[in-house]
Structures are given as structure tokens and as C-alpha cells.
Coordinates of C-alpha atoms (C1' of nucleotides) in Angstrom, one line a residue:
Chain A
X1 CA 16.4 14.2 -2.4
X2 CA 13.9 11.5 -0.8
X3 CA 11.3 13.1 1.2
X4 CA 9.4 11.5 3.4
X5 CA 6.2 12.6 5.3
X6 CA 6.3 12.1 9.2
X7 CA 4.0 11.4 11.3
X8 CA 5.3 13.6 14.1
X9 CA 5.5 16.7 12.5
X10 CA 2.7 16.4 9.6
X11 CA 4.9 17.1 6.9
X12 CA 7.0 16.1 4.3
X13 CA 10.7 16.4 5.4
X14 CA 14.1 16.1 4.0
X15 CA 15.5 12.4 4.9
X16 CA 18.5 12.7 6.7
X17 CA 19.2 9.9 9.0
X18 CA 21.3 11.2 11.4
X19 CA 24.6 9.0 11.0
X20 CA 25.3 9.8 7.0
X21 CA 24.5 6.5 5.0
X22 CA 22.9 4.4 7.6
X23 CA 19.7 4.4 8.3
X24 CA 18.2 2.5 11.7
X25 CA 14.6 1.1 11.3
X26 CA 12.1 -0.2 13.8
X27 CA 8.8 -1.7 12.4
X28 CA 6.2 -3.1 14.5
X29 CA 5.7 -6.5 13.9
X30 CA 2.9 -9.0 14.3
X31 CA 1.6 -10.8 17.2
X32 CA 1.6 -14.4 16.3
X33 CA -1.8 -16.3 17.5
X34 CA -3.2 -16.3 14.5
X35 CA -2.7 -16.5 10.4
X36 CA -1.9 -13.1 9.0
X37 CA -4.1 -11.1 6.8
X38 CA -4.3 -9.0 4.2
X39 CA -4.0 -5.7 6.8
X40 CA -0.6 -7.7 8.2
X41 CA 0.1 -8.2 4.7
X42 CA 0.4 -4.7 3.9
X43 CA 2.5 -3.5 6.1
X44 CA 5.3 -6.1 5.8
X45 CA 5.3 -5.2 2.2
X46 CA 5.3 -1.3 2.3
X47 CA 8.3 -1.5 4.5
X48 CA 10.0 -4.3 2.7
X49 CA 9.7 -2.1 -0.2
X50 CA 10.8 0.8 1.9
X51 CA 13.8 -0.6 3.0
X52 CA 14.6 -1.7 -0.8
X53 CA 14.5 1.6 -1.7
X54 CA 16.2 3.0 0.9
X55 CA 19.2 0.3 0.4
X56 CA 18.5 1.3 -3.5
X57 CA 19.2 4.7 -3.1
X58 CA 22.7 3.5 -1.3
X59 CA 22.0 4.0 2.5
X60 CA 23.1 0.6 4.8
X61 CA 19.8 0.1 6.3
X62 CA 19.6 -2.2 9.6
X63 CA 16.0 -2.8 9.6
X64 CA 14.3 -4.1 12.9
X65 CA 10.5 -6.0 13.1
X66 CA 9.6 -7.2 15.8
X67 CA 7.3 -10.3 16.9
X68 CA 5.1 -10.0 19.9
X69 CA 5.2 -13.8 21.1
X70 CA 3.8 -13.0 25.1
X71 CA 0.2 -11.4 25.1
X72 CA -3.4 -12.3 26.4
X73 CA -4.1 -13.5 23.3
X74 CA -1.5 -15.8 22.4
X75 CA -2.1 -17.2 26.0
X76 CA -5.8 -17.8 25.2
X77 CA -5.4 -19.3 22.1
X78 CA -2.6 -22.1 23.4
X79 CA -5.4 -22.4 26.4
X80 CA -8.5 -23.3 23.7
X81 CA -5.9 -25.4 22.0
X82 CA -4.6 -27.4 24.9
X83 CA -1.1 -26.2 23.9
X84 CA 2.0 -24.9 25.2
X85 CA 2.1 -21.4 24.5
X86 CA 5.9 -21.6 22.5
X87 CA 3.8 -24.1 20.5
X88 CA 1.2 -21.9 19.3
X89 CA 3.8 -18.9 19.1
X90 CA 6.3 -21.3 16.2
X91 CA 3.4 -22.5 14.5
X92 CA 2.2 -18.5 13.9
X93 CA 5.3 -17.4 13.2
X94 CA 6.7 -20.0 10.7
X95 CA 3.0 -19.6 9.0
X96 CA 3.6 -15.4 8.8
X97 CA 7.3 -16.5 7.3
X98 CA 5.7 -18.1 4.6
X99 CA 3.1 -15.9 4.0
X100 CA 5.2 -13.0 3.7
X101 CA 7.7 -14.5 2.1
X102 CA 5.4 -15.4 -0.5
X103 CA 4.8 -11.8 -1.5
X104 CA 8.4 -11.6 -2.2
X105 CA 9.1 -9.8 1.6
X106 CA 12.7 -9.9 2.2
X107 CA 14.0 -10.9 6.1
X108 CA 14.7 -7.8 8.5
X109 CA 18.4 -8.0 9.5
X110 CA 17.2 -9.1 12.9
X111 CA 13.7 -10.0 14.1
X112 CA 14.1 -9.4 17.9
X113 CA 10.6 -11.5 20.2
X114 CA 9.5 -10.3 23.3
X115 CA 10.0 -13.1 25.1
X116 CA 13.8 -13.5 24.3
X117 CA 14.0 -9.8 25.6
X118 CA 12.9 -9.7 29.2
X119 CA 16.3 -8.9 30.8
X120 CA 16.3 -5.8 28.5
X121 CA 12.4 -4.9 29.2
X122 CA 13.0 -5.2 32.9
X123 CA 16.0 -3.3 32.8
X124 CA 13.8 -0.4 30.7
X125 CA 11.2 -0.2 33.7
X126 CA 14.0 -0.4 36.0
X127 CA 14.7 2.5 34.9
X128 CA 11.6 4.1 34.4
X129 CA 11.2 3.3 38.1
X130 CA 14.6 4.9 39.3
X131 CA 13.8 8.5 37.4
X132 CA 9.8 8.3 39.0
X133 CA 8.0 7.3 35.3
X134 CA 6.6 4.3 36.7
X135 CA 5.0 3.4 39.7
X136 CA 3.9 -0.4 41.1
X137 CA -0.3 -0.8 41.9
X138 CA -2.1 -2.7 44.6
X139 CA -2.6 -5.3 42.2
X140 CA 1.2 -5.6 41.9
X141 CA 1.1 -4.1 38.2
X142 CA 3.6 -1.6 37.2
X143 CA 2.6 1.0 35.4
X144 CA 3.8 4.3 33.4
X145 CA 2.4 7.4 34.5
X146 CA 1.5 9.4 31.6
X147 CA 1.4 12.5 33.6
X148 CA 4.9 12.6 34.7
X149 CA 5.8 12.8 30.9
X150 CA 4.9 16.1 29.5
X151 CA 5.4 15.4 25.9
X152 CA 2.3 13.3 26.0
X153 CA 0.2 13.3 22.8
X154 CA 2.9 15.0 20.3
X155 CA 2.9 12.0 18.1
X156 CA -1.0 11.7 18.0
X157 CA -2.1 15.5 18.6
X158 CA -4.0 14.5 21.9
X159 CA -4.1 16.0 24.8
X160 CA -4.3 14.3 27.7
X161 CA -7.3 16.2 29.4
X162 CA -9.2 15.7 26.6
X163 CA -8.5 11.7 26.5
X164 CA -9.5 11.6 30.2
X165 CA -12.8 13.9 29.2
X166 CA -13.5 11.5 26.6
X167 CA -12.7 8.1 28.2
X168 CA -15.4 5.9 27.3
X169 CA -13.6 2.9 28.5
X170 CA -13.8 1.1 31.9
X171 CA -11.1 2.4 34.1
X172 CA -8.7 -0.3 35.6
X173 CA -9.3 0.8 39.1
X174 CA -5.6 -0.4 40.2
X175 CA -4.2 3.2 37.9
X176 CA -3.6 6.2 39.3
X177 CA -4.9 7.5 35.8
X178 CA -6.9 6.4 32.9
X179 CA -4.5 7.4 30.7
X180 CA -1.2 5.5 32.6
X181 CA -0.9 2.2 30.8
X182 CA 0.8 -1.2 32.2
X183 CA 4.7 -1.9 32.1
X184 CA 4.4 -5.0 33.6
X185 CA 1.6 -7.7 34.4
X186 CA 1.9 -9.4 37.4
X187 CA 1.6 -13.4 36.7
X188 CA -2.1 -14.7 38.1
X189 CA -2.1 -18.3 38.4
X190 CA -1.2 -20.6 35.7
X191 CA 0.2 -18.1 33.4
X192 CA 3.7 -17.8 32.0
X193 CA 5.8 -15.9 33.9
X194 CA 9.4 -14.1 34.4
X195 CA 10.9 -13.1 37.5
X196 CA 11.1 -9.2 38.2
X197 CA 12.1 -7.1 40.8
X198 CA 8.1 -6.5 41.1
X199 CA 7.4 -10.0 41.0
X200 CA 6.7 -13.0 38.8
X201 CA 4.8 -11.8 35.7
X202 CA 5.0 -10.4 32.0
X203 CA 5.6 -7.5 30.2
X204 CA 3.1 -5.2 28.2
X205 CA 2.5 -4.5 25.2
X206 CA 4.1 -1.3 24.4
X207 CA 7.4 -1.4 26.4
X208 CA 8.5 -5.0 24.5
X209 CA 9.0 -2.2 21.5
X210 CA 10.7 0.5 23.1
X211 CA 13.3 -1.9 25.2
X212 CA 14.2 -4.3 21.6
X213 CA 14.1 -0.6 19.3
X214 CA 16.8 0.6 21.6
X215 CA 18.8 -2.7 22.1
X216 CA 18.5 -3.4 18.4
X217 CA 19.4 0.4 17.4
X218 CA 20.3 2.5 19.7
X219 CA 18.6 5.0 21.7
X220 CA 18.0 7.1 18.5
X221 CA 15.5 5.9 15.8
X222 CA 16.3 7.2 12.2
X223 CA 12.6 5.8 11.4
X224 CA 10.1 3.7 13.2
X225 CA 7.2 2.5 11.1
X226 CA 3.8 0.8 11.9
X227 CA 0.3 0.6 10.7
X228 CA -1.8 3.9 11.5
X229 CA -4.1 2.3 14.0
X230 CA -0.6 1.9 16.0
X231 CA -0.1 5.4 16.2
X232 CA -2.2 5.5 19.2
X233 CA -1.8 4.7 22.0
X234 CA 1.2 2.1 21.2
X235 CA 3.4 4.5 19.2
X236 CA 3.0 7.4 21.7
X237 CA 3.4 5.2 24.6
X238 CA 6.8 3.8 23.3
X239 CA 7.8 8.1 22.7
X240 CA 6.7 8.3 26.6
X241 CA 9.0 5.1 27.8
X242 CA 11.5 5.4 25.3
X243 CA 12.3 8.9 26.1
X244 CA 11.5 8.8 29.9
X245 CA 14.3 6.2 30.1
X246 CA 16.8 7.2 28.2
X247 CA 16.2 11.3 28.0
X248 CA 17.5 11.1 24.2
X249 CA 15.2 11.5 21.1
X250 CA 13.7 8.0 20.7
X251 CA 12.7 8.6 16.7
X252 CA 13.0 11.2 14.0
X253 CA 10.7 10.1 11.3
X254 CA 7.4 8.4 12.3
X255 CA 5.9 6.6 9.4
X256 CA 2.2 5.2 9.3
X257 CA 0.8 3.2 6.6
X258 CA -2.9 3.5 5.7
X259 CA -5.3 0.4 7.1
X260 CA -7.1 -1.9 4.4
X261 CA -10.6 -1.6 4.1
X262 CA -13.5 -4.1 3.1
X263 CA -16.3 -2.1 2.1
X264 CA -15.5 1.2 3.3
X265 CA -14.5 -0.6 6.7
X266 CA -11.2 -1.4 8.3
X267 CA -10.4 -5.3 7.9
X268 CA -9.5 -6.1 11.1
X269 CA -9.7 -9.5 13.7
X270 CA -12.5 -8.1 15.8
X271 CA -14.7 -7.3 13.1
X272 CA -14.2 -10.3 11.5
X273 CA -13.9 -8.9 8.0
X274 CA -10.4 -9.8 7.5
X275 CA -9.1 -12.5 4.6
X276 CA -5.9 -14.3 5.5
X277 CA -2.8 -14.0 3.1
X278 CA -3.5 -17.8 2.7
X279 CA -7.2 -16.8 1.6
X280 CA -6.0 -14.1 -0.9
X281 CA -2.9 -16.7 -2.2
X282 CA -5.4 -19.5 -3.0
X283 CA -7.2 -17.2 -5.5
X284 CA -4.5 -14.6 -6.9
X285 CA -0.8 -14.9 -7.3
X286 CA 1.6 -13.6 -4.9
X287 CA 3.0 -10.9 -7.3
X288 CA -0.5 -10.0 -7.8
X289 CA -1.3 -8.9 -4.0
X290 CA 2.0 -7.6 -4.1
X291 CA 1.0 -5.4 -7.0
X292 CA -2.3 -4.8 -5.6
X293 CA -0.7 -3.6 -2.3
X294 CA 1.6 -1.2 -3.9
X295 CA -0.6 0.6 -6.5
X296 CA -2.0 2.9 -4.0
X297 CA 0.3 5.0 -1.8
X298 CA 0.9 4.0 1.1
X299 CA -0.7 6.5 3.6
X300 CA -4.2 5.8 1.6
X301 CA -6.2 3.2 2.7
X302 CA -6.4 0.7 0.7
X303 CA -9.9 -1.1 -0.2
X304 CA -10.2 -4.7 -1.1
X305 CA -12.0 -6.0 -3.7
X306 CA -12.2 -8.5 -6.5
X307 CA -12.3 -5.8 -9.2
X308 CA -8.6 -4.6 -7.5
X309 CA -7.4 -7.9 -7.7
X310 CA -8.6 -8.3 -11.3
X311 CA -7.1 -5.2 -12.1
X312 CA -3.8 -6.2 -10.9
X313 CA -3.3 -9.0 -12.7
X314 CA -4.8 -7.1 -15.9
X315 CA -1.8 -5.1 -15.4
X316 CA 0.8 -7.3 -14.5
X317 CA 0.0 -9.1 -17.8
X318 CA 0.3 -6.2 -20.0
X319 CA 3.8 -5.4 -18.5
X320 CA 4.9 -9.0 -18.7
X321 CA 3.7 -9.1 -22.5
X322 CA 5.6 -6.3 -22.9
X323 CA 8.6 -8.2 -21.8
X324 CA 8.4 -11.0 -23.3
X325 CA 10.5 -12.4 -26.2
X326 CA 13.3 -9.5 -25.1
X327 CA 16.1 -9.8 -22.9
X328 CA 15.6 -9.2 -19.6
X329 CA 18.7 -8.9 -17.7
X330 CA 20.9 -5.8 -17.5
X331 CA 22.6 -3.5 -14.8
X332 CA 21.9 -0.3 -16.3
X333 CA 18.4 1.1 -16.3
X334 CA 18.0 3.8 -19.2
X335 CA 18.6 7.5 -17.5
X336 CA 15.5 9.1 -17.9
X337 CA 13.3 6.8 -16.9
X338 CA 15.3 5.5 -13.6
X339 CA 15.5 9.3 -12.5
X340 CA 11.7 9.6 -13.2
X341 CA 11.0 6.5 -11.4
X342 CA 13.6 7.6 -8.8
X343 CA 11.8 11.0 -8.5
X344 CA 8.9 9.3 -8.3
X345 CA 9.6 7.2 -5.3
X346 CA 11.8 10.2 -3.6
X347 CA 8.5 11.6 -3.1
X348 CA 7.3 10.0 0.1
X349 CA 7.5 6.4 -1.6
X350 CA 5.1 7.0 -4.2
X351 CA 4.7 4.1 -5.5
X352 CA 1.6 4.5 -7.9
X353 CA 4.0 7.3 -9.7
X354 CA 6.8 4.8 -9.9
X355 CA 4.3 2.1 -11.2
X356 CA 3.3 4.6 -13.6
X357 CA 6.7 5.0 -15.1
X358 CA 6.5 0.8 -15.8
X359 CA 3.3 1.6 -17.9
X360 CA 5.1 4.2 -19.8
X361 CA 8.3 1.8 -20.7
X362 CA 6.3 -1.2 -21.5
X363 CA 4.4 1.1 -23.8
X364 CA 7.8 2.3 -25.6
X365 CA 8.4 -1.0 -25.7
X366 CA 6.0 -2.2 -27.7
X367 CA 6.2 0.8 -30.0
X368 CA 10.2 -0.3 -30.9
X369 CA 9.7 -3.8 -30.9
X370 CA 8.9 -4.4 -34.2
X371 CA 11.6 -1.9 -35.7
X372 CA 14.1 -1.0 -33.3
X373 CA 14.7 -4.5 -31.1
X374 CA 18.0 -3.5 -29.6
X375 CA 16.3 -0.3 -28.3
X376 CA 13.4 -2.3 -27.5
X377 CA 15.6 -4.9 -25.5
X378 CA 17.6 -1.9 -23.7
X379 CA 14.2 -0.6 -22.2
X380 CA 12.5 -4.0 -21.1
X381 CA 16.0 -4.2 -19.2
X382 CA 15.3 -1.1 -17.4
X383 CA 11.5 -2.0 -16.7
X384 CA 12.8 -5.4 -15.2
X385 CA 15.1 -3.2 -13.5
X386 CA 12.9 -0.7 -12.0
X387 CA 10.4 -3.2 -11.2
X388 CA 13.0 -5.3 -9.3
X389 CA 13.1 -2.1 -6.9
X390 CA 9.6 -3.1 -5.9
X391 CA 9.9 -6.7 -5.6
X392 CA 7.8 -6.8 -9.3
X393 CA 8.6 -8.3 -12.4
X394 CA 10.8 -10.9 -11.3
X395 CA 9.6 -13.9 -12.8
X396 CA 10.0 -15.4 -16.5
X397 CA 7.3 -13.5 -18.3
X398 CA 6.6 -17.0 -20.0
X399 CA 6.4 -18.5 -16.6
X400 CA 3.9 -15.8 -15.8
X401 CA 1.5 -15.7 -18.4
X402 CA 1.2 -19.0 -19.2
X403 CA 0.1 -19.3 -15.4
X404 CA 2.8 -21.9 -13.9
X405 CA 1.9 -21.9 -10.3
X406 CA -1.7 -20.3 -11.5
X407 CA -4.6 -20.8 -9.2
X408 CA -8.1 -22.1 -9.4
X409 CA -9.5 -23.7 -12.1
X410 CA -9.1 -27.1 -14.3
X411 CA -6.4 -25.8 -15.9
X412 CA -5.0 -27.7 -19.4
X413 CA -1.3 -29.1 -18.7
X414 CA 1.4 -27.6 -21.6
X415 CA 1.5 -30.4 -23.6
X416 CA -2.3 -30.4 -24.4
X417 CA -1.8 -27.1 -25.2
X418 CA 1.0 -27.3 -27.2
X419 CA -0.7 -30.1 -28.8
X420 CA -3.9 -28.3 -29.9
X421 CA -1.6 -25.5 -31.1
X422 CA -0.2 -27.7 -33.2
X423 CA -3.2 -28.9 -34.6
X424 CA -4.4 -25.7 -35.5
X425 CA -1.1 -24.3 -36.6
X426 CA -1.8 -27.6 -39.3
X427 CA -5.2 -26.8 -40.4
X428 CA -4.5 -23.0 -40.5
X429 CA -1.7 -24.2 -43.4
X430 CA -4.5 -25.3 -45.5
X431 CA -6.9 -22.5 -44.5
X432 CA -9.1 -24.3 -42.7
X433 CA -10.5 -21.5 -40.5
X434 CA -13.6 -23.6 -39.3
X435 CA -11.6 -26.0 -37.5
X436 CA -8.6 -23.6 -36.8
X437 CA -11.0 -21.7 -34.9
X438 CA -13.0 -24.8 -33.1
X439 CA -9.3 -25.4 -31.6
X440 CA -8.8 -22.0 -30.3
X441 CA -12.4 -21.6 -28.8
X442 CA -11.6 -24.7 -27.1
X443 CA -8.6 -23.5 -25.5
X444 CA -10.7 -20.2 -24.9
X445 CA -13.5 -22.1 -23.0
X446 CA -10.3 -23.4 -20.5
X447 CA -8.9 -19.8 -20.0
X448 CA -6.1 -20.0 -23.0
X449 CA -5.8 -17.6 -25.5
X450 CA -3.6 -17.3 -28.2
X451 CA -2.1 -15.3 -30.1
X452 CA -0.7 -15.4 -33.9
X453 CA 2.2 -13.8 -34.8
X454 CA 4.4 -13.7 -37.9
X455 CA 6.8 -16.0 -35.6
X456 CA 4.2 -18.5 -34.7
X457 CA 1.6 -18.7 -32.0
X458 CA 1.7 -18.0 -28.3
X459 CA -0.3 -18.7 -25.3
X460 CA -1.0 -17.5 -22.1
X461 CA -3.9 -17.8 -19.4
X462 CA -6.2 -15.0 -18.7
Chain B
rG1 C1' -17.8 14.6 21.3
rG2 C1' -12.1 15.3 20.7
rC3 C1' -7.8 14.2 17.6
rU4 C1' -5.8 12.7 12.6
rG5 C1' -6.5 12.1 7.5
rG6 C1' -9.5 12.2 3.2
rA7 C1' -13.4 13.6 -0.9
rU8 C1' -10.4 13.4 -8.6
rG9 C1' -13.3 11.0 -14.8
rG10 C1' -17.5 4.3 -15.5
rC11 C1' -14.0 1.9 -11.7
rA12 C1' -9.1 2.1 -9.4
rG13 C1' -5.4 5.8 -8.5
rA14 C1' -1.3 9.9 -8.7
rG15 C1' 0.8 14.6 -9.6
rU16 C1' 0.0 19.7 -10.7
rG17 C1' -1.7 27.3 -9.7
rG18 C1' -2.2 27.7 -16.6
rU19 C1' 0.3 22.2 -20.7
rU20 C1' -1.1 13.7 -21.5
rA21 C1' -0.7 10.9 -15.0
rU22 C1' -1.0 5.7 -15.1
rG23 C1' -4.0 0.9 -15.1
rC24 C1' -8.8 -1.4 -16.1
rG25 C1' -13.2 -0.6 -19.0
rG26 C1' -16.0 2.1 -23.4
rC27 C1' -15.8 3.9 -28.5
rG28 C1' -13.4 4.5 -33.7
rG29 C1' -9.3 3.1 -36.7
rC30 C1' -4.6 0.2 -38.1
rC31 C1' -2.8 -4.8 -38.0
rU32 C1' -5.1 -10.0 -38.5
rG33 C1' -8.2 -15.2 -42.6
rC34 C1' -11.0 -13.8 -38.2
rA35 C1' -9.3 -13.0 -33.4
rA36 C1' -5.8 -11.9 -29.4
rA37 C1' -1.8 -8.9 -28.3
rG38 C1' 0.1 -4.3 -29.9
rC39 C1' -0.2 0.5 -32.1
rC40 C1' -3.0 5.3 -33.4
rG41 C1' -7.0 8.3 -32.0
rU42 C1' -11.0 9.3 -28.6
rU43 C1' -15.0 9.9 -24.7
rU44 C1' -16.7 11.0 -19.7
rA45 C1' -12.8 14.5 -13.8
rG46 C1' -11.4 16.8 -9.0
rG47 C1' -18.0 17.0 -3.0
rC48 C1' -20.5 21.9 -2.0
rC49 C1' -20.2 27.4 -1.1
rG50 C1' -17.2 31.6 -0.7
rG51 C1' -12.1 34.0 -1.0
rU52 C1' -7.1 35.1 -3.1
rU53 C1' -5.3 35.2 -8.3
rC54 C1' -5.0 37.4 -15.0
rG55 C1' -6.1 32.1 -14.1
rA56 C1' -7.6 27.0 -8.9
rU57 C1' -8.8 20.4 -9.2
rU58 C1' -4.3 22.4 -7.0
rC59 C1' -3.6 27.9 -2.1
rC60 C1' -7.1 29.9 2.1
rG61 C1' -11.9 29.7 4.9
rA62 C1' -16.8 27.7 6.0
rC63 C1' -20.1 23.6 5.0
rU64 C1' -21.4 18.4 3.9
rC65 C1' -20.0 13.5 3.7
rC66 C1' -16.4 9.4 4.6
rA67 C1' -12.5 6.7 7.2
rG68 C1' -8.9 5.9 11.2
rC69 C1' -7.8 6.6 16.4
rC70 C1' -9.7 7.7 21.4
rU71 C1' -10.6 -0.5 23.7
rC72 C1' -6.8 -5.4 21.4
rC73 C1' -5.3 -4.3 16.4
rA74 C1' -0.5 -3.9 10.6

RNA sequence: GGCUGGAUGGCAGAGUGGUUAUGCGGCGGCCUGCAAAGCCGUUUAGGCCGGUUCGAUUCCGACUCCAGCCUCCA
């Protein structure tokens, strides 16, 4: 039974989604002036792997992520650059495509921009409007007025007295309320705009979510994911519009995953600690982030650092040696490890469990190898298997270890290698040990070690 | 200050009221011409103070420290 903890009520809870088999999911996406990082990174792939498992585990998942293509920022950035905004906006969002995809994130079934939704966002504050949840400022702003919705704070656990008490920010003199946020921007000269029934202008933030979650899904969320620094004010503010205007449930489950850290601090744009996807990918491999990203649970923060990144390609490599020389493909994963890993991963997505259970069947493997192959072959079938679930352990573990598509360095090409392997497998025939090992320190001092075997030599690059 | 969440072995990182997490690293052994890989064994744990219990790292309370949010943020 897959469990998973929610936000909204701080608890584990029984997944039931509340049409049986299908599950509707909302993520929050990016907003595209700049290259993702390793923050952005993270989400897309807890919630790739998310809705992997969930599809896994035989639910028909219809799996929403938005991108935020209208925002101050976007609008500043094509303004520095002398560009149109839809300029900047393609060039972010085809970068974030193949950054993600990169790290082996599959495509939401529909990836719904702000921009292409106006007529629904309008028609959201329209509503708001009509049932007294929004009112229009001097400025010509729209905005929601957090006191007409009582719910206020549930997601977060703030109350709104104590937010006012503990406001530290200058209040936009055109609210009613510190606490009431903007609907709708009214267009000041030169900016982009869309006709309203308020006026030329834009829409905020946080309403662009609630008016594509409900025209995507339905008024009714099964689960609605973001990172935890969304969870307030944006996540609350959608519960607020979403439920003002519709008076149904907006979500069920609320899930949050944990921020990434550099040195004990979150890596984020304004504090300038972040490293792009690009920045990470021109030093470790794609299935190595990947790993890297899923070897903590999700709701942890996860710290970044070379030794992590190390690690995770330390550990790839011992699951791909385990692989190799074995057949890889099968259907059936052996019983008692898919229900372990399945157990595993029922319990709030732990994925370091799940990982775990890899470790386990490559270590079995390389127990049988040498006297039971066909068992031996069986079990690296189920731990390609099992990895597939999280996007791991894909590739050719040749392919892997000996580093095609490996990054940095002045790397020997295969046939050098195979050459020198060939003149050492020669003077290893008559014993010459001096020279056999001359070859392989060679190859060491490049970053290839072998190894002998009764069958002959292989290679790989550490 | 308020609201969330956290504190585990050398590092990373899970579960668990009494029994091996797992990975990286260390140490000893097997294997090897020597290595590497692998295997066998092994070494360091659960912030601090109380409480509940036959027994707590695990439950409860206080304390200390850390992070996130309260401003755009995945």
C-alpha cells in the first residue's frame, strides 16, 4: 500500500486518488529566464521518478508541469538583452528540455505556459470577483483578499495575524492587506500585456497555477507537488484561489521536496550559490546527478558537494560491474527483491531504501557469478529492472565504465587502449612482469585500469 | 520573533522499541605473477537532559544547535 506523506496534514497517508487508478498531478514548473540548476534539477527528477512509480505500480497518471513564461523577470532579462520577451522565454525553455532530459526526465503528458492560458486565468479572477474574493486597487491591480478566505494558512500552519505581526516587508500601499497578494498586474508602459475586464495587463504569479491545475485536471487535485520553498506563500495562495473559485477541494496530497544546499545553505538565484545543470553535466555524467539526486529522500535537503558526486559515480560503478558480462534484459524481476524494493518505495518514495536493495542484488550477484551464472544472470535482470524504475541503470555497462560520453580529462581513444592491452596481454605470455606492468601504470596515469581475469583483460575509467 | 522540518558511525544516508541498512573510506584475509575487481571478516553510531518501558537511536517532554519559509525562488 504506497504511502505518502502530505504536506497538508503532516502525516503519512494511505494513497488513494480519488477516481480508482488514475491519478491527476500538478507540479510547479520553472520560470524560464535563466539556465536551470541543480535546485530545478531536483525537482523535475523526484517527480519524474514519482510519476514512474506511480505508473509502475499500475495507476494512469496525467501528470501536469507547468512553465511560467510572463513574470518581472523574464521581462527584465529580454529588456538587458534587447530581446523580445517570446525570444528569451524559447531559448530558456528549449535549454531546461535539454537539461532535464539529460538526466533521463521523461515529458509530463501536457506542459500547460502561462501565457497560452490567459482566457482561463481571467476567467478564474472573474470569478473570484463575482463571489467577493478579489477586489480591484487604485493602481488598477486586482488582488485576492486573503481575509475573505478563512482557510488561510492550513497548508503552511500560519496564521494570518501572526504574518501581519511579523511582516517585515514593505507594504504595497495599493492592498487593503499585507497579506492579500496580486491576481492581476495592470500593464505600465511598454510591457506586454492582455486585455482584461480590469484592463490591459498580466497575470500573477500564483493564479497562472491554480487556473492551468484546474483546466488541465479538474477542479480536484489527486497530488500537487513543488519544491518546499513553494509551500509558502505560492502553494497556499493557489488553496485560497483555487478553492474561492470553485468551492470544491483543490488538492488531496501536497507534496514538498527538500531544497539543495551548498554548504549548509540553500542554492538558490539570489544568493548566487547555485551551479547550473550545464555546470554539473560538464564535470559528472547525467546518470550520475541523477543518482546523486535520488540517494537521499526526498523531503531531506540535499547538500552538494564533490565528495557526493564522487560517491555516486563510486557507486554506479560497482553496480555496473556487477552487471557486466550478464544478460541484462528480462521482464520479470525476482519476487523477493521487487517486493522489497517495492516496499521500499511504498514508503513515501524512499528511494535510498530502494537504492539499497540494488546494493544487495549486485552483491548476490557477484557471489553466483562464478558458479551459478544462470542465477547470476536472473538477478542482474531484476537489478536492471528495478533500476529502470528510477530512471538508473539503463545504459550498456561497457558503455559506462569504459566512460563513452565521459567528461574532463585527456582521455585515451579505444584503440590505444586496446592496443596497449594487447601489448601487455603479449609480454604477460612470457612473464615479463616489468614491462607488463610499465603498460598498465601507463594506462593508470590516464585514468584506465584494468583488470585480469581468467577470460582476458578488461578496462574501464575511474 | 512566528511557522515548518531536522540532529545517526570517518563521510554520505535509511529503517527500526530488543536482531546486518546501504554506499564511499579504513583495517585483516582469500583470489592474483603483482594489482584491479570480487568475495570473507572487521572497526568506529544516533546532539544534550529527563520521563515511559523488562528494554529507546526509535515513543513523550524540556534544552541546545541547524536548515527552510515569513521577499522572487524547485
Amino acid at each position: 500500500m504506497l504511502q505518502i506523506y502530505n504536506s497538508l496534514t503532516r502525516k503519512k497517508e494511505a494513497f488513494k486518488p480519488h477516481e480508482p487508478g488514475k491519478v491527476r498531478m500538478y507540479v510547479c514548473g520553472l520560470t524560464v529566464y535563466d539556465y536551470s540548476h541543480l535546485g530545478h534539477a531536483r525537482a523535475m527528477v523526484i517527480f519524474d521518478m514519482v510519476a514512474r512509480y506511480l505508473r509502475i505500480r499500475g495507476y494512469h497518471v496525467t501528470y501536469v508541469r507547468n512553465i511560467t513564461d510572463i513574470d518581472d523577470k523574464i521581462i527584465n532579462r529580454a529588456n538587458e538583452n534587447g530581446e523580445d520577451i517570446s525570444e528569451v522565454t524559447a531559448r530558456f525553455i528549449k535549454a531546461m528540455h535539454d537539461d532535464i532530459a539529460a538526466l533521463g526526465v521523461e515529458r509530463p503528458d501536457a506542459e500547460p505556459r502561462a501565457t497560452e492560458h490567459t482566457g482561463q486565468i481571467i476567467a478564474m479572477i472573474t470569478k473570484l470577483m463575482e463571489k467577493g474574493y478579489a477586489y480591484v486597487a487604485d493602481n488598477g491591480d486586482v488582488y485576492y483578499d486573503v481575509s475573505r478566505f478563512v482557510a488561510y494558512g492550513k497548508l503552511s500552519g500560519k496564521r494570518p495575524e501572526e504574518l501581519r505581526a511579523g511582516a517585515r516587508v514593505a507594504v504595497e500601499e495599493a492592498k487593503d492587506d499585507p497579506l492579500d497578494f496580486v491576481l492581476w498586474k495592470a500593464a505600465k508602459p511598454n510591457e506586454p500585456s492582455w486585455n482584461s475586464p480590469w484592463g490591459p495587463g498580466r497575470p500573477g504569479w500564483h493564479i497562472e497555477c491554480s487556473a492551468m491545475a484546474t483546466h488541465c485536471l479538474g477542479n480536484h487535485l489527486d497530488i500537487h507537488g513543488g519544491g518546499q520553498d513553494l509551500q509558502f506563500p505560492h502553494h497556499e495562495n493557489e488553496i485560497a484561489q483555487s478553492e474561492g473559485a470553485t468551492g470544491e477541494p483543490f488538492v488531496n496530497v501536497w507534496m514538498h521536496n527538500g531544497i539543495v544546499r551548498m554548504d549548509d545553505e540553500k542554492m538558490s538565484k539570489s544568493l548566487g550559490n547555485f551551479f547550473t545543470v550545464r555546470e554539473v553535466l560538464a564535470k559528472y555524467r547525467p546518470e550520475e546527478v541523477r543518482y546523486f539526486i535520488l540517494f537521499s529522500h526526498y523531503r531531506s535537503p540535499l547538500n552538494y558537494s564533490k565528495e557526493q558526486l564522487d560517491g555516486a559515480k563510486a557507486a554506479l560503478t560497482r553496480l555496473y560491474t556487477a552487471l557486466r558480462g550478464l544478460p541484462g534484459s528480462s521482464d520479470k524481476a525476482e519476487r523477493a527483491y521487487r517486493d522489497r524494493f517495492y516496499a521500499a518505495m511504498d514508503d513515501d518514495f524512499n528511494t535510498p531504501a530502494a537504492i539499497s536493495v540494488l546494493f544487495d542484488l549486485a552483491h548476490e550477484i557477484n557471489r553466483l557469478s562464478e558458479h551459478d551464472p544462470a542465477k547470476a544472470g536472473q538477478l542482474a535482470a531484476t537489478l536492471r529492472k528495478l533500476g529502470g524504475i528510477l530512471g538508473l541503470l539503463q545504459d550498456d555497462p561497457d558503455v559506462f565504465l569504459q566512460g563513452i560520453g565521459a567528461v574532463g580529462g585527456d582521455s585515451l581513444r579505444i584503440e590505444t587502449i586496446e592496443r596497449l592491452i594487447a601489448q601487455r596481454d603479449e609480454a604477460r605470455k612470457h612473464k615479463a612482469w616489468a614491462e607488463s606492468d610499465r603498460i598498465r601504470d601507463l594506462l593508470a596515469e590516464k585514468g584506465v585500469v584494468l583488470e585480469d581475469s581468467a577470460s582476458g583483460t578488461t578496462w574501464r575509467r575511474n
